[in-house]
Amino acid sequence: MRLTQSERAKLAVLEAALATSEYTDKVDVMDYRSSKLTRMFNELQDLLRIITGLMLAADHKEGRKLLMAPEMEDKAEFYQQIFEVGRRFKIMSPEKMRTTYGKLMHALMDAAQREVQHQMG
């Protein structure tokens, strides 16, 4: 199944956000100043903010909807779509996304934890 033009734009945003994010660098390092849960929450928030900002630059209309949505629940469908596009692309092209796909999987596994979901709202 090929990606549509809209999905390709989302994939470009996702890949750029993952390349920019320091998620695994900051979450997996021992730090006595904050708990791992706090680091996961903060880095997930940063990743989602990066995606929102890049989406605003790539597609102003879609990015503005994301920016104006007051609650995380209002943005959840978009984030599900963009992460699904990344997953599908990796399955279709295993040689692509070698460095960023692992970061995506770590972030999604951490986001699935009950404590993180509770903090995210």
XYZ file of C-alpha atoms in Angstrom:
121
model
C 0.000 0.000 0.000
C 1.528 3.299 -1.104
C 1.452 6.474 0.943
C -0.771 9.325 -0.202
C 0.593 12.846 -0.589
C -0.882 13.806 2.801
C 0.696 10.757 4.434
C 4.061 11.577 2.857
C 3.887 15.070 4.369
C 3.103 13.558 7.773
C 5.957 11.090 7.391
C 8.381 13.922 6.629
C 7.203 15.756 9.750
C 7.526 12.612 11.873
C 11.018 11.808 10.611
C 12.176 15.395 11.184
C 10.694 15.434 14.694
C 12.322 12.123 15.600
C 15.674 13.266 14.220
C 15.414 16.452 16.297
C 14.142 14.851 19.498
C 16.576 13.717 22.158
C 14.027 11.335 23.664
C 16.190 8.258 24.229
C 19.242 10.363 25.110
C 17.448 12.019 28.004
C 15.062 9.290 29.204
C 17.496 6.392 29.391
C 20.215 8.248 31.279
C 20.454 7.956 35.067
C 19.536 11.286 36.579
C 19.082 11.797 40.279
C 17.381 15.166 39.891
C 14.177 13.725 38.434
C 12.373 10.420 38.193
C 12.293 8.399 34.991
C 8.525 8.971 34.817
C 9.034 12.740 34.900
C 11.705 12.544 32.203
C 9.458 10.362 30.007
C 6.553 12.780 30.398
C 8.689 15.851 29.654
C 10.360 14.282 26.621
C 7.046 12.994 25.226
C 5.616 16.488 25.602
C 8.664 17.888 23.776
C 8.295 15.350 20.961
C 4.618 16.206 20.517
C 5.430 19.930 20.547
C 8.089 19.422 17.881
C 5.599 17.486 15.736
C 3.005 20.236 16.182
C 5.476 22.969 15.238
C 6.746 21.123 12.189
C 3.188 20.346 11.110
C 2.332 24.041 11.399
C 5.253 24.825 9.083
C 4.431 22.007 6.629
C 0.658 22.429 6.455
C -0.600 25.627 8.030
C -4.255 24.594 8.094
C -3.629 21.208 9.767
C -0.996 22.677 12.083
C -3.300 25.474 13.180
C -6.006 22.945 14.093
C -3.464 21.131 16.246
C -2.224 24.308 17.846
C -5.724 25.540 18.678
C -6.964 22.237 20.136
C -7.144 22.842 23.895
C -6.921 19.266 25.144
C -4.685 16.324 24.323
C -7.805 14.277 23.513
C -8.533 16.676 20.652
C -5.083 16.035 19.180
C -4.960 12.276 19.817
C -6.403 11.260 16.434
C -3.775 13.269 14.548
C -0.933 11.797 16.601
C -2.324 8.290 16.058
C -2.399 8.909 12.321
C 1.138 10.275 12.120
C 2.586 7.423 14.203
C 0.660 4.869 12.129
C 2.075 6.355 8.919
C 5.579 5.949 10.363
C 4.891 2.348 11.365
C 3.436 1.451 7.959
C 6.321 3.094 6.137
C 8.873 1.144 8.172
C 7.076 -2.125 7.412
C 6.968 -1.318 3.687
C 10.595 -0.131 3.588
C 12.650 -1.917 6.253
C 15.860 -0.264 5.065
C 14.478 3.215 5.879
C 14.176 4.984 9.245
C 17.002 2.927 10.766
C 17.878 5.435 13.479
C 14.562 7.157 14.103
C 12.253 4.126 14.213
C 13.803 2.819 17.435
C 13.264 6.200 19.067
C 9.633 6.134 17.917
C 9.082 2.675 19.394
C 10.650 3.651 22.722
C 8.483 6.768 22.911
C 5.291 4.863 22.054
C 6.028 2.071 24.544
C 6.677 4.628 27.272
C 3.525 6.546 26.325
C 1.492 3.357 26.778
C 2.403 3.166 30.465
C -0.528 3.931 32.726
C 1.379 6.500 34.802
C 2.464 8.445 31.741
C -1.064 8.373 30.277
C -2.415 9.666 33.569
C 0.028 12.609 33.511
C -0.647 13.314 29.825
C -4.352 13.644 30.489
